[in-house]
Tab-separated table of C-alpha atoms in Angstrom:
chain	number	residue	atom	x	y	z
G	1	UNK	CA	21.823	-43.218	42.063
G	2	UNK	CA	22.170	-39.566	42.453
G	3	UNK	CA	23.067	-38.941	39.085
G	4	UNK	CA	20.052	-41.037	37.984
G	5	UNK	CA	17.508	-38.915	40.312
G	6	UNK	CA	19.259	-35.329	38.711
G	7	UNK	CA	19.180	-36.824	35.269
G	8	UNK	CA	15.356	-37.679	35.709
G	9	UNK	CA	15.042	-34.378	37.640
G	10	UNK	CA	16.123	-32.279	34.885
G	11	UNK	CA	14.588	-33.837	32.382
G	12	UNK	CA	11.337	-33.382	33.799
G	13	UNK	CA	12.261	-29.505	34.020
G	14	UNK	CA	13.300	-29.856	30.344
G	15	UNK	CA	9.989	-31.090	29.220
G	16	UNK	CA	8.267	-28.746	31.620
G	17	UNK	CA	9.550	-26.020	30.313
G	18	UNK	CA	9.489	-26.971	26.826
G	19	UNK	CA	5.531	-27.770	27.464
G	20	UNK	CA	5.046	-24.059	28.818
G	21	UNK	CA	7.063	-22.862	26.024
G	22	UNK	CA	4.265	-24.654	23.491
G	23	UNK	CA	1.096	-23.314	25.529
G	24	UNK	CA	2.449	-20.096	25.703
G	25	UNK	CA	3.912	-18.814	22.452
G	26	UNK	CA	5.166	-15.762	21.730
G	27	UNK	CA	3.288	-12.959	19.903
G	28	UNK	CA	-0.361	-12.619	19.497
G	29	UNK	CA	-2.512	-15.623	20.311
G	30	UNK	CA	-4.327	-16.351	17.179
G	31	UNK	CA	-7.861	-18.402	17.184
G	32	UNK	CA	-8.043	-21.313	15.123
G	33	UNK	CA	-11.835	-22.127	14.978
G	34	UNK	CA	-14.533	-21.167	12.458
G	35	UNK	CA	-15.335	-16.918	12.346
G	36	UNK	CA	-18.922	-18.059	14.216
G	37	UNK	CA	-16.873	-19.747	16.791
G	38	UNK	CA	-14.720	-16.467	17.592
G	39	UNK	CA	-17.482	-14.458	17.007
G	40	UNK	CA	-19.299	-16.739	19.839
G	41	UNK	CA	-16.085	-15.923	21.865
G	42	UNK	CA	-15.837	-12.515	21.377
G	43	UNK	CA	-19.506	-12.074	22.964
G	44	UNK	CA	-19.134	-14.600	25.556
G	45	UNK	CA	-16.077	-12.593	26.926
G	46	UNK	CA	-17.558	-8.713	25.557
G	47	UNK	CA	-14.736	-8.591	23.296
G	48	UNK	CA	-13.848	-6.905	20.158
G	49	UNK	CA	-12.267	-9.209	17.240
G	50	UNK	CA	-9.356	-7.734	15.832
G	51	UNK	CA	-9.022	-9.792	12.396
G	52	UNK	CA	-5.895	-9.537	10.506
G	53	UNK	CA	-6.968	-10.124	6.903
G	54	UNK	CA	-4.153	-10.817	4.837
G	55	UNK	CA	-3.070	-12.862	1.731
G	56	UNK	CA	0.001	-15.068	0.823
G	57	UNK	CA	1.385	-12.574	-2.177
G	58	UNK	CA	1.309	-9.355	0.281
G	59	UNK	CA	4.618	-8.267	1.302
G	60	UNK	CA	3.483	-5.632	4.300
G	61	UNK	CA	1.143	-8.690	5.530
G	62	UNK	CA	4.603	-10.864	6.015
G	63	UNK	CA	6.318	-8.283	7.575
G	64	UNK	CA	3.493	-7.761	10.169
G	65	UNK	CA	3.988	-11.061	10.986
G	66	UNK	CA	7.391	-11.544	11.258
G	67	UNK	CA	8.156	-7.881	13.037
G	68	UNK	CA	5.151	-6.955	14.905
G	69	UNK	CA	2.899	-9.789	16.151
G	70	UNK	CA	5.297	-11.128	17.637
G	71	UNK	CA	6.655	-8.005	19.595
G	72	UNK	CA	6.464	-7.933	23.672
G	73	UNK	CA	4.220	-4.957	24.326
G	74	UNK	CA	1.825	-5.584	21.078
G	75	UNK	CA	1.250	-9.658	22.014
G	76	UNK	CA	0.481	-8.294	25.709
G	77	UNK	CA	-2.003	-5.738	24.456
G	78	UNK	CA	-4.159	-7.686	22.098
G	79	UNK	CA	-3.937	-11.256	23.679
G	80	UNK	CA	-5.732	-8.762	26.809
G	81	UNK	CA	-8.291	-6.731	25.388
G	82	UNK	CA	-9.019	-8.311	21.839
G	83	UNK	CA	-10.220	-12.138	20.369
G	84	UNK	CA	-8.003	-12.087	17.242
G	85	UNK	CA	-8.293	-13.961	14.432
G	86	UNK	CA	-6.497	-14.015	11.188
G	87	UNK	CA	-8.153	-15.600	7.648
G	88	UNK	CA	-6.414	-15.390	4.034
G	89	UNK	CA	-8.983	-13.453	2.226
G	90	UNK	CA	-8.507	-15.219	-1.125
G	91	UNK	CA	-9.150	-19.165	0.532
G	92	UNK	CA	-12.106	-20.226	2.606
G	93	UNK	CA	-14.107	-18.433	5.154
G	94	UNK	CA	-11.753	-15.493	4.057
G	95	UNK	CA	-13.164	-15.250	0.486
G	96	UNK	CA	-17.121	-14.223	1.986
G	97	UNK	CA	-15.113	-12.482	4.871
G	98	UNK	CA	-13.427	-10.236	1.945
G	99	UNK	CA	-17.151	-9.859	0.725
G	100	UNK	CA	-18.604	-8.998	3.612
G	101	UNK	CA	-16.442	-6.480	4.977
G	102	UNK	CA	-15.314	-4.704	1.176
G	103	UNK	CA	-11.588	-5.727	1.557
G	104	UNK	CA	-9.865	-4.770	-1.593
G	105	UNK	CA	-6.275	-4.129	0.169
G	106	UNK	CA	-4.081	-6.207	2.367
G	107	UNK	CA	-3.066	-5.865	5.263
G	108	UNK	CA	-6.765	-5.092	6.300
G	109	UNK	CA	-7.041	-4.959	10.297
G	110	UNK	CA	-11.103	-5.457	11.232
G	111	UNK	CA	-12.109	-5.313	14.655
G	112	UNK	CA	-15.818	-6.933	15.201
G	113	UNK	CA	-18.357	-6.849	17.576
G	114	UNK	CA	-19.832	-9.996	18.723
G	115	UNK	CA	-22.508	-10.024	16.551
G	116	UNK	CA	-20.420	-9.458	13.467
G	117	UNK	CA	-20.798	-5.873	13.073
G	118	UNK	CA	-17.754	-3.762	12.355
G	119	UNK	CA	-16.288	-1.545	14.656
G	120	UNK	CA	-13.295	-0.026	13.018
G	121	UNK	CA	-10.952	-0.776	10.699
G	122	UNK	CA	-7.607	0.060	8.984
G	123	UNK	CA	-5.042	-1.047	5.656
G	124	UNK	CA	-1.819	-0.331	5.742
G	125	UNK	CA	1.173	-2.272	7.528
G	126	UNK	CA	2.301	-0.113	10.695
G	127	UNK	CA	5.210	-0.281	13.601
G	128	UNK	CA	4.549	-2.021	16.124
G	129	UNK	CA	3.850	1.233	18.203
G	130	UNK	CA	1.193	2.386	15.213
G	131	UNK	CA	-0.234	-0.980	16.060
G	132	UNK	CA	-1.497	-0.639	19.763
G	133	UNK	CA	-2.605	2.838	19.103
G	134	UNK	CA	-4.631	1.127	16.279
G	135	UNK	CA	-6.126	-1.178	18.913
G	136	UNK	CA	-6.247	1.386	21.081
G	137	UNK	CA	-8.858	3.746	18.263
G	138	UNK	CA	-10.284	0.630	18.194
G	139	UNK	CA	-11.551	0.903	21.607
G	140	UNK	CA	-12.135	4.220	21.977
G	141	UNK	CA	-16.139	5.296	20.387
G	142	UNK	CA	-14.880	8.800	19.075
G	143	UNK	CA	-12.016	7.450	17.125
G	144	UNK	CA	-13.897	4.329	15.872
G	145	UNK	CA	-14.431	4.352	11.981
G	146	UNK	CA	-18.550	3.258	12.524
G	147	UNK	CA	-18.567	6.273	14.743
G	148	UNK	CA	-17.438	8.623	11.928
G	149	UNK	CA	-19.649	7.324	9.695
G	150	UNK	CA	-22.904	7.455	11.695
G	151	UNK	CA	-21.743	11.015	12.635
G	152	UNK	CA	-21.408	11.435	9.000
G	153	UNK	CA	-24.866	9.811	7.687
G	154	UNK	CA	-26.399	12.216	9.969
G	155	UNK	CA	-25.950	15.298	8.021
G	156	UNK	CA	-24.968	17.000	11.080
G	157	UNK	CA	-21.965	17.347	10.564
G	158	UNK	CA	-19.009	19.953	10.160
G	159	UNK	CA	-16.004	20.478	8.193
G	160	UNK	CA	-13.454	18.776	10.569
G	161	UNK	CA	-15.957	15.800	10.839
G	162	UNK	CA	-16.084	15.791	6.897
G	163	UNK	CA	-12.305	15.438	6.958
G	164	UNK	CA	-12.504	13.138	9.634
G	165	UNK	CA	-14.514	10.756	7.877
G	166	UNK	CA	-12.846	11.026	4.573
G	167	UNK	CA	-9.347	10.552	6.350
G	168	UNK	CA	-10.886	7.446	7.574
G	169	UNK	CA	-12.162	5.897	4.122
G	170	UNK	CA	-8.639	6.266	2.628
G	171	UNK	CA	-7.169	5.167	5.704
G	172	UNK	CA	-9.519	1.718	5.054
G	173	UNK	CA	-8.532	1.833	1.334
G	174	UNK	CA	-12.120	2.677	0.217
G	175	UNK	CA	-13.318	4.933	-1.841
G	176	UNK	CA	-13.516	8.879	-1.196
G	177	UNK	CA	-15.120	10.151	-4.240
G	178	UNK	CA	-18.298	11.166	-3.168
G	179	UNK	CA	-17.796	12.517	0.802
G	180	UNK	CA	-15.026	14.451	-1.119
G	181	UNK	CA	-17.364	15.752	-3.867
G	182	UNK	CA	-19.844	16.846	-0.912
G	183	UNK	CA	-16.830	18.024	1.393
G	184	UNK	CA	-15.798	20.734	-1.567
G	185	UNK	CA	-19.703	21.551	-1.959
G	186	UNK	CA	-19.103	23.178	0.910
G	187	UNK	CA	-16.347	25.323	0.047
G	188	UNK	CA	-16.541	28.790	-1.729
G	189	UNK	CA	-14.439	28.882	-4.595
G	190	UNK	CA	-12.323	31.546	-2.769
G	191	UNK	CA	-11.550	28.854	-0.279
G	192	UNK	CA	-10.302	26.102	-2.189
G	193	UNK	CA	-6.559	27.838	-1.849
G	194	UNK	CA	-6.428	27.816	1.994
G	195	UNK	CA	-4.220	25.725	3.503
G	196	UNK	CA	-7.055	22.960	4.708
G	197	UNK	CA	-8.153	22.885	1.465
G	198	UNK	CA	-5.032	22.515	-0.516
G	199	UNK	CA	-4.115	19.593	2.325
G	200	UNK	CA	-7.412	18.050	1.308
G	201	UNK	CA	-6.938	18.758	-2.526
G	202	UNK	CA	-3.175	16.803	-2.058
G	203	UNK	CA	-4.092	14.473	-0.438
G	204	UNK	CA	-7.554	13.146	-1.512
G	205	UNK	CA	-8.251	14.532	-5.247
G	206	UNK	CA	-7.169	11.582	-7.996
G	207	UNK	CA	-10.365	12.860	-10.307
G	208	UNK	CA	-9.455	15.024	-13.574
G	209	UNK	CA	-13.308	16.238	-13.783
G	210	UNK	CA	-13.700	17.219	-10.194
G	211	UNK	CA	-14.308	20.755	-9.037
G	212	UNK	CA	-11.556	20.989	-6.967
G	213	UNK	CA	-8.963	19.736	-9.551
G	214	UNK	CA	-10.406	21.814	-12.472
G	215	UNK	CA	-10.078	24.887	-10.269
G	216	UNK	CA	-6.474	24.397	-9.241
G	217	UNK	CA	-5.631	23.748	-12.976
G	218	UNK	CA	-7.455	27.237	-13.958
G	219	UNK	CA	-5.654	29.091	-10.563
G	220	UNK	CA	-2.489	27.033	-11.141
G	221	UNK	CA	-0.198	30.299	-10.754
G	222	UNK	CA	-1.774	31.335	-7.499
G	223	UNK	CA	-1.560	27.785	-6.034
G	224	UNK	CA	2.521	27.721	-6.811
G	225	UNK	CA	2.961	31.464	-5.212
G	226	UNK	CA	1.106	29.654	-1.661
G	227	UNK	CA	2.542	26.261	-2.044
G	228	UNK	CA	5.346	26.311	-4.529
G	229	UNK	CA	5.262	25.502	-8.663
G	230	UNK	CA	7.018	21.777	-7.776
G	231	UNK	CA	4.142	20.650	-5.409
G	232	UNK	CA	1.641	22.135	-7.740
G	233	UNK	CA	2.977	20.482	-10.423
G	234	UNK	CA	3.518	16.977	-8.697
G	235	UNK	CA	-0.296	16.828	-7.963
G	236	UNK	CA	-1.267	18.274	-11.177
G	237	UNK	CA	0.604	14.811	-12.604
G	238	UNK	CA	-0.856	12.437	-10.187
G	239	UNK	CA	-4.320	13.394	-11.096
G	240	UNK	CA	-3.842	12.997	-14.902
G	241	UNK	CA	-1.855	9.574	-14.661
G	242	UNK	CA	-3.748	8.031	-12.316
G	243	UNK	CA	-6.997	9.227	-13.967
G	244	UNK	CA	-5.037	7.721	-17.191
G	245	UNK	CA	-4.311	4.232	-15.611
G	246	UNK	CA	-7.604	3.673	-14.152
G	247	UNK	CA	-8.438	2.734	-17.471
G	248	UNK	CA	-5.878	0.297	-17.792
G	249	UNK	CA	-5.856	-1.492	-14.096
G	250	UNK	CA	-8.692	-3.912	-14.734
G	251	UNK	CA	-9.310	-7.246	-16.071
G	252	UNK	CA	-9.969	-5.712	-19.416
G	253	UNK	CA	-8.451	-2.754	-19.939
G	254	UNK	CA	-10.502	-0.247	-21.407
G	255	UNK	CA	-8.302	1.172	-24.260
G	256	UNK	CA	-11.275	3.807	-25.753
G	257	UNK	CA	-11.888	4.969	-22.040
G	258	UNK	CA	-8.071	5.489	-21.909
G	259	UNK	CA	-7.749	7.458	-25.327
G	260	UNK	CA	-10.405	9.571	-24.638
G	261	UNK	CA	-9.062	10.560	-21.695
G	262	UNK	CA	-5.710	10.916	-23.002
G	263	UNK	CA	-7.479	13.602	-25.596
G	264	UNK	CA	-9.014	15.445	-22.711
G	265	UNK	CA	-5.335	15.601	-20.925
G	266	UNK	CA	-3.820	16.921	-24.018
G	267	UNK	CA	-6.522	19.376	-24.656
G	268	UNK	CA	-5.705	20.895	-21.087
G	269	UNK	CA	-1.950	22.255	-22.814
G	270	UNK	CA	-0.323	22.085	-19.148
G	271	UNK	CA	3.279	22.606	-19.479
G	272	UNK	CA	3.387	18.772	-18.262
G	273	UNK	CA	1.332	17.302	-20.926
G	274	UNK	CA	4.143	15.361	-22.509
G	275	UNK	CA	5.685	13.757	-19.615
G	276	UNK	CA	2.125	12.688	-18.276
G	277	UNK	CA	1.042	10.734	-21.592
G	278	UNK	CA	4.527	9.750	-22.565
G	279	UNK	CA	4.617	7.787	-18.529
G	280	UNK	CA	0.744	6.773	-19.235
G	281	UNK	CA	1.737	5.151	-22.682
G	282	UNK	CA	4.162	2.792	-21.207
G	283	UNK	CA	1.607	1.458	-18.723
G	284	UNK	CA	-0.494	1.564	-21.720
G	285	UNK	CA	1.651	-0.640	-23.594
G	286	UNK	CA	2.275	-2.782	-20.661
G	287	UNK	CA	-1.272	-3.492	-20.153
G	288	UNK	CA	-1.471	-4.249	-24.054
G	289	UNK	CA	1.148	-6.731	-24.092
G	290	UNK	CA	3.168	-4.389	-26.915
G	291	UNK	CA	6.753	-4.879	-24.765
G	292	UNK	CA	8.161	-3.491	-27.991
G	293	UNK	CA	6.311	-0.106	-27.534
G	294	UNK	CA	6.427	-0.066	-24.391
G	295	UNK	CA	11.146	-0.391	-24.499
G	296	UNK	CA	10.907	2.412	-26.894
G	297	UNK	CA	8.616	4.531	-25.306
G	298	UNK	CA	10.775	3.831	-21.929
G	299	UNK	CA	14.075	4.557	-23.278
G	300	UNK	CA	12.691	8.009	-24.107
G	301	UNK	CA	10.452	8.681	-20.776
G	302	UNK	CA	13.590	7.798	-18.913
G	303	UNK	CA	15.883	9.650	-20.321
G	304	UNK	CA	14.177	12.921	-20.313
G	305	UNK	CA	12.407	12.922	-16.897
G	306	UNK	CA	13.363	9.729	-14.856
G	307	UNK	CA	16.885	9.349	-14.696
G	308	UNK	CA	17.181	9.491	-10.890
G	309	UNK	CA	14.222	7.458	-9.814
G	310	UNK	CA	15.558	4.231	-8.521
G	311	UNK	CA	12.047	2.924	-7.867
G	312	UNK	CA	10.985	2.689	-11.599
G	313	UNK	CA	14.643	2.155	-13.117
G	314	UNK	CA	14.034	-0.821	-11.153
G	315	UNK	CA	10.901	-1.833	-12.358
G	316	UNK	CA	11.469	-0.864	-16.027
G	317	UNK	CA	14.662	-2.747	-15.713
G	318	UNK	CA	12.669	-6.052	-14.454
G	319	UNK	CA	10.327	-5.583	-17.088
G	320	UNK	CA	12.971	-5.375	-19.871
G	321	UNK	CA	14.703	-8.380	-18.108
G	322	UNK	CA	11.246	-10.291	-18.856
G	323	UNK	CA	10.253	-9.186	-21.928
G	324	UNK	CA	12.510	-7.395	-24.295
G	325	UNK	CA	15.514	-9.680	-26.029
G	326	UNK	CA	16.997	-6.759	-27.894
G	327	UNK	CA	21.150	-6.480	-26.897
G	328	UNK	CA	20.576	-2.715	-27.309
G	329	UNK	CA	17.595	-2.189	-25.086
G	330	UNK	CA	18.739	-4.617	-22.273
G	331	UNK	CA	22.293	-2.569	-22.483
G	332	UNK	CA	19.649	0.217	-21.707
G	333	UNK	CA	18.151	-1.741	-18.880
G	334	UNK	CA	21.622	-2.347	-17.477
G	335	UNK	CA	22.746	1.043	-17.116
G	336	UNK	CA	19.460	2.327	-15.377
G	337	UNK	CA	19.337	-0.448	-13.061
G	338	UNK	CA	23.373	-0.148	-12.405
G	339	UNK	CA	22.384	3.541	-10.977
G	340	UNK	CA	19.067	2.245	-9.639
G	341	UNK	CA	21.848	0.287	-7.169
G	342	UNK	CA	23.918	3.041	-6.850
G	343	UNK	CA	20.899	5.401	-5.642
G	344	UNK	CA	19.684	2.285	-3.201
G	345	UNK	CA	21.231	-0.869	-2.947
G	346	UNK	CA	18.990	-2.586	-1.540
G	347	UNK	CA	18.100	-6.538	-1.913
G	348	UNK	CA	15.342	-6.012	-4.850
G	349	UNK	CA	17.681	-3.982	-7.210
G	350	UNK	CA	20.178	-6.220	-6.776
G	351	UNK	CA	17.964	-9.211	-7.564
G	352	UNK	CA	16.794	-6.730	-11.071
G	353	UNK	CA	20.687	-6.133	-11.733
G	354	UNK	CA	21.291	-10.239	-11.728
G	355	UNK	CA	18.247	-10.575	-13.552
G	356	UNK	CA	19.470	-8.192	-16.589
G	357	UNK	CA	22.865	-9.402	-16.412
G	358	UNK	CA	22.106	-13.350	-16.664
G	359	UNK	CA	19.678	-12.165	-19.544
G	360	UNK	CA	22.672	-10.397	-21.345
G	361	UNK	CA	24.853	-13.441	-21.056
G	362	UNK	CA	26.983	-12.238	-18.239
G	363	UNK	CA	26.474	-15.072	-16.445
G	364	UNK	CA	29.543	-14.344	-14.073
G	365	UNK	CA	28.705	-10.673	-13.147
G	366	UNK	CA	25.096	-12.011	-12.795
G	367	UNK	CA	26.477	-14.170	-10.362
G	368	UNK	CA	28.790	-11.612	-8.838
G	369	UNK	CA	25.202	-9.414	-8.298
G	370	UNK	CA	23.352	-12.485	-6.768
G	371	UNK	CA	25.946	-12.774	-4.438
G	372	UNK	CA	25.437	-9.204	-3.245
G	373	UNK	CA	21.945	-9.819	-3.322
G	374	UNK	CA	22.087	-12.361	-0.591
G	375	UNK	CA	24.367	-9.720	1.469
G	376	UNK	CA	21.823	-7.093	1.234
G	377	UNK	CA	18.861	-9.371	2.184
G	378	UNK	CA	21.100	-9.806	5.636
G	379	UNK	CA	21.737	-6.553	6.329
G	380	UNK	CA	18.250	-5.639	5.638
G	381	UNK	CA	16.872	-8.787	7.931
G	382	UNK	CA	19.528	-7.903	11.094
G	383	UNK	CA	18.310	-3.968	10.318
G	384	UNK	CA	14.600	-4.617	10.721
């Protein structure tokens, strides 16, 4: 009898505790009603809404889930002081959400009033400490990103607040063009090569016609004796490539828009000029579909100036792997992405090495590779 009564005692214990564990799960408490419903909530309680828009292809988003939400100190922040909510921007509510708020990059964190007007907001994935201090900005009225901005509509503002601001916008993954173009309107020329400046110029200037960019090109030598000829250089490329490939990353990529520009780029005679169109032409050809162009143009770029870059060995290598049948070229593919493993073997190049392998017939070294691939996928899970 008394085993009966312990054996009905602990099973009630059992099932109590199993029912606390299910009403109080770990991590951030997310709502599962309608955005008006949470929005209702947020103002009932005078709440902000911290909404975590994601989508099911973005990497960062997954590892915010599985190595932040769920952490001790973030879950007892936000379940305090926010209403969150989290919506896939590309399937219901999400898709108007995504409208609504301009969310172009993933993860997006918005936090909301009650009366659906945004507060603050933030893309990029983050630690977990990054994360409170997010919520914390949130919070606070002179860190908040609407604050900036009224400060900014104003007119009244100063240089720092300029920066501010513009710090903000590519902090939200939106666009800095103009509040840069009016930020450097405010600079004399003989300015532009002070350190703020040159910190602004690194990290904000992707346009080939701005003033900024055409002045460092025409002071290029005095830029490299304050900051050195390799940093010069570096941004000098960035700017031309990425002013190359916006006409390439679209639905329909504009191939005059992209020649013309490529004209322009060669018309400036920088001592890069080679390098930046011969990397532009093989996103050229990629975006064209010409996977023939694009191996031949690859085995060139590669050799000559990207031999130690383990980040696009890899991806050249996957796109070989996909697209290019040639023995020769896929020998290519499997010496850069052999050193690609060497520099960092990590889980993806592995997973590139077994693809290039299995598509040269090497079905037991592919194997060999996939094997290793599953190792470094556990290291990197027990490291994180």
């Amino acid at each position: 009898m008394k085993i009966y009564l312990l054996l009905i005692f602990f099973t009630f214990i059992s099932f109590s505790v199993s029912a606390q564990a299910k009403e109080e799960p770990k991590g951030i408490r997310f709502e599962t009603g309608t955005f008006a419903e949470i929005l209702a909530k947020a103002k009932k309680e005078n709440k902000l809404v911290m909404v975590d828009a994601f989508t099911s292809w973005c990497g960062p988003c997954k590892q915010m889930v599985k190595n932040v939400f769920p952490n001790d100190t973030v879950a007892e922040f936000y379940n305090k002081n926010f209403i969150n909510a989290e919506f896939d921007m590309e399937k219901g509510e999400g898709i108007e959400l995504a409208k609504k708020y301009e969310v172009g990059c993933y993860p997006t964190f918005l936090f909301i009033d009650g009366n659906g007007e945004l507060v603050h907001r933030v893309s990029s994935s983050m630690s977990a400490k990054g994360f409170v201090q997010l919520g914390a900005d949130a919070m606070n009225p002179e860190k908040q990103f609407t604050s900036c901005k009224k400060k900014y509509d104003s007119g009244n503002t100063s240089s720092a607040d300029m920066i501010q601001y513009i710090t903000m916008l590519s902090m939200a993954c939106m666009p800095v063009k103009e509040e840069l173009a009016k930020y450097f309107s405010t600079q004399k020329e003989e300015e532009l090569t002070n350190r703020q400046n040159w910190t602004m110029l690194m990290c904000f200037t992707s346009e080939t016609d701005s003033k900024e960019f055409q002045y460092l090109i025409a002071h290029q030598t005095d830029f490299e004796k304050l900051y050195t000829a390799d940093s010069v250089n570096m941004k000098i490329e960035q700017v031309c490539i990425y002013s190359l490939f916006s006409f390439l990353y679209k639905k329909e990529p504009d191939i005059e828009g992209y020649k013309k520009m490529k004209e322009q780029i060669v018309k400036m005679n920088l001592p890069s000029s080679e390098k930046i169109v011969s990397r532009a032409d093989m996103g050229f050809y990629a975006a064209t579909k010409d996977w023939t162009s694009y191996a031949k143009r690859a085995v060139v770029y590669i050799d000559k100036y990207a031999k130690e870059d383990y980040g696009l060995l890899n991806n050249v290598a996957w796109n070989f792997s996909e697209h290019v049948s040639d023995k020769i070229l896929l020998a290519k593919a499997e010496e850069w992405i052999k050193h690609s493993v060497e520099l960092h073997p990590e889980y993806f190049n592995y997973d590139t090495y077994a693809a290039v392998l299995y598509k040269l017939g090497k079905k037991e070294e592919a194997k060999a590779a996939a094997e290793k691939l599953h190792c470094a996928i556990c290291v990197h899970t027990l490291a994180r």
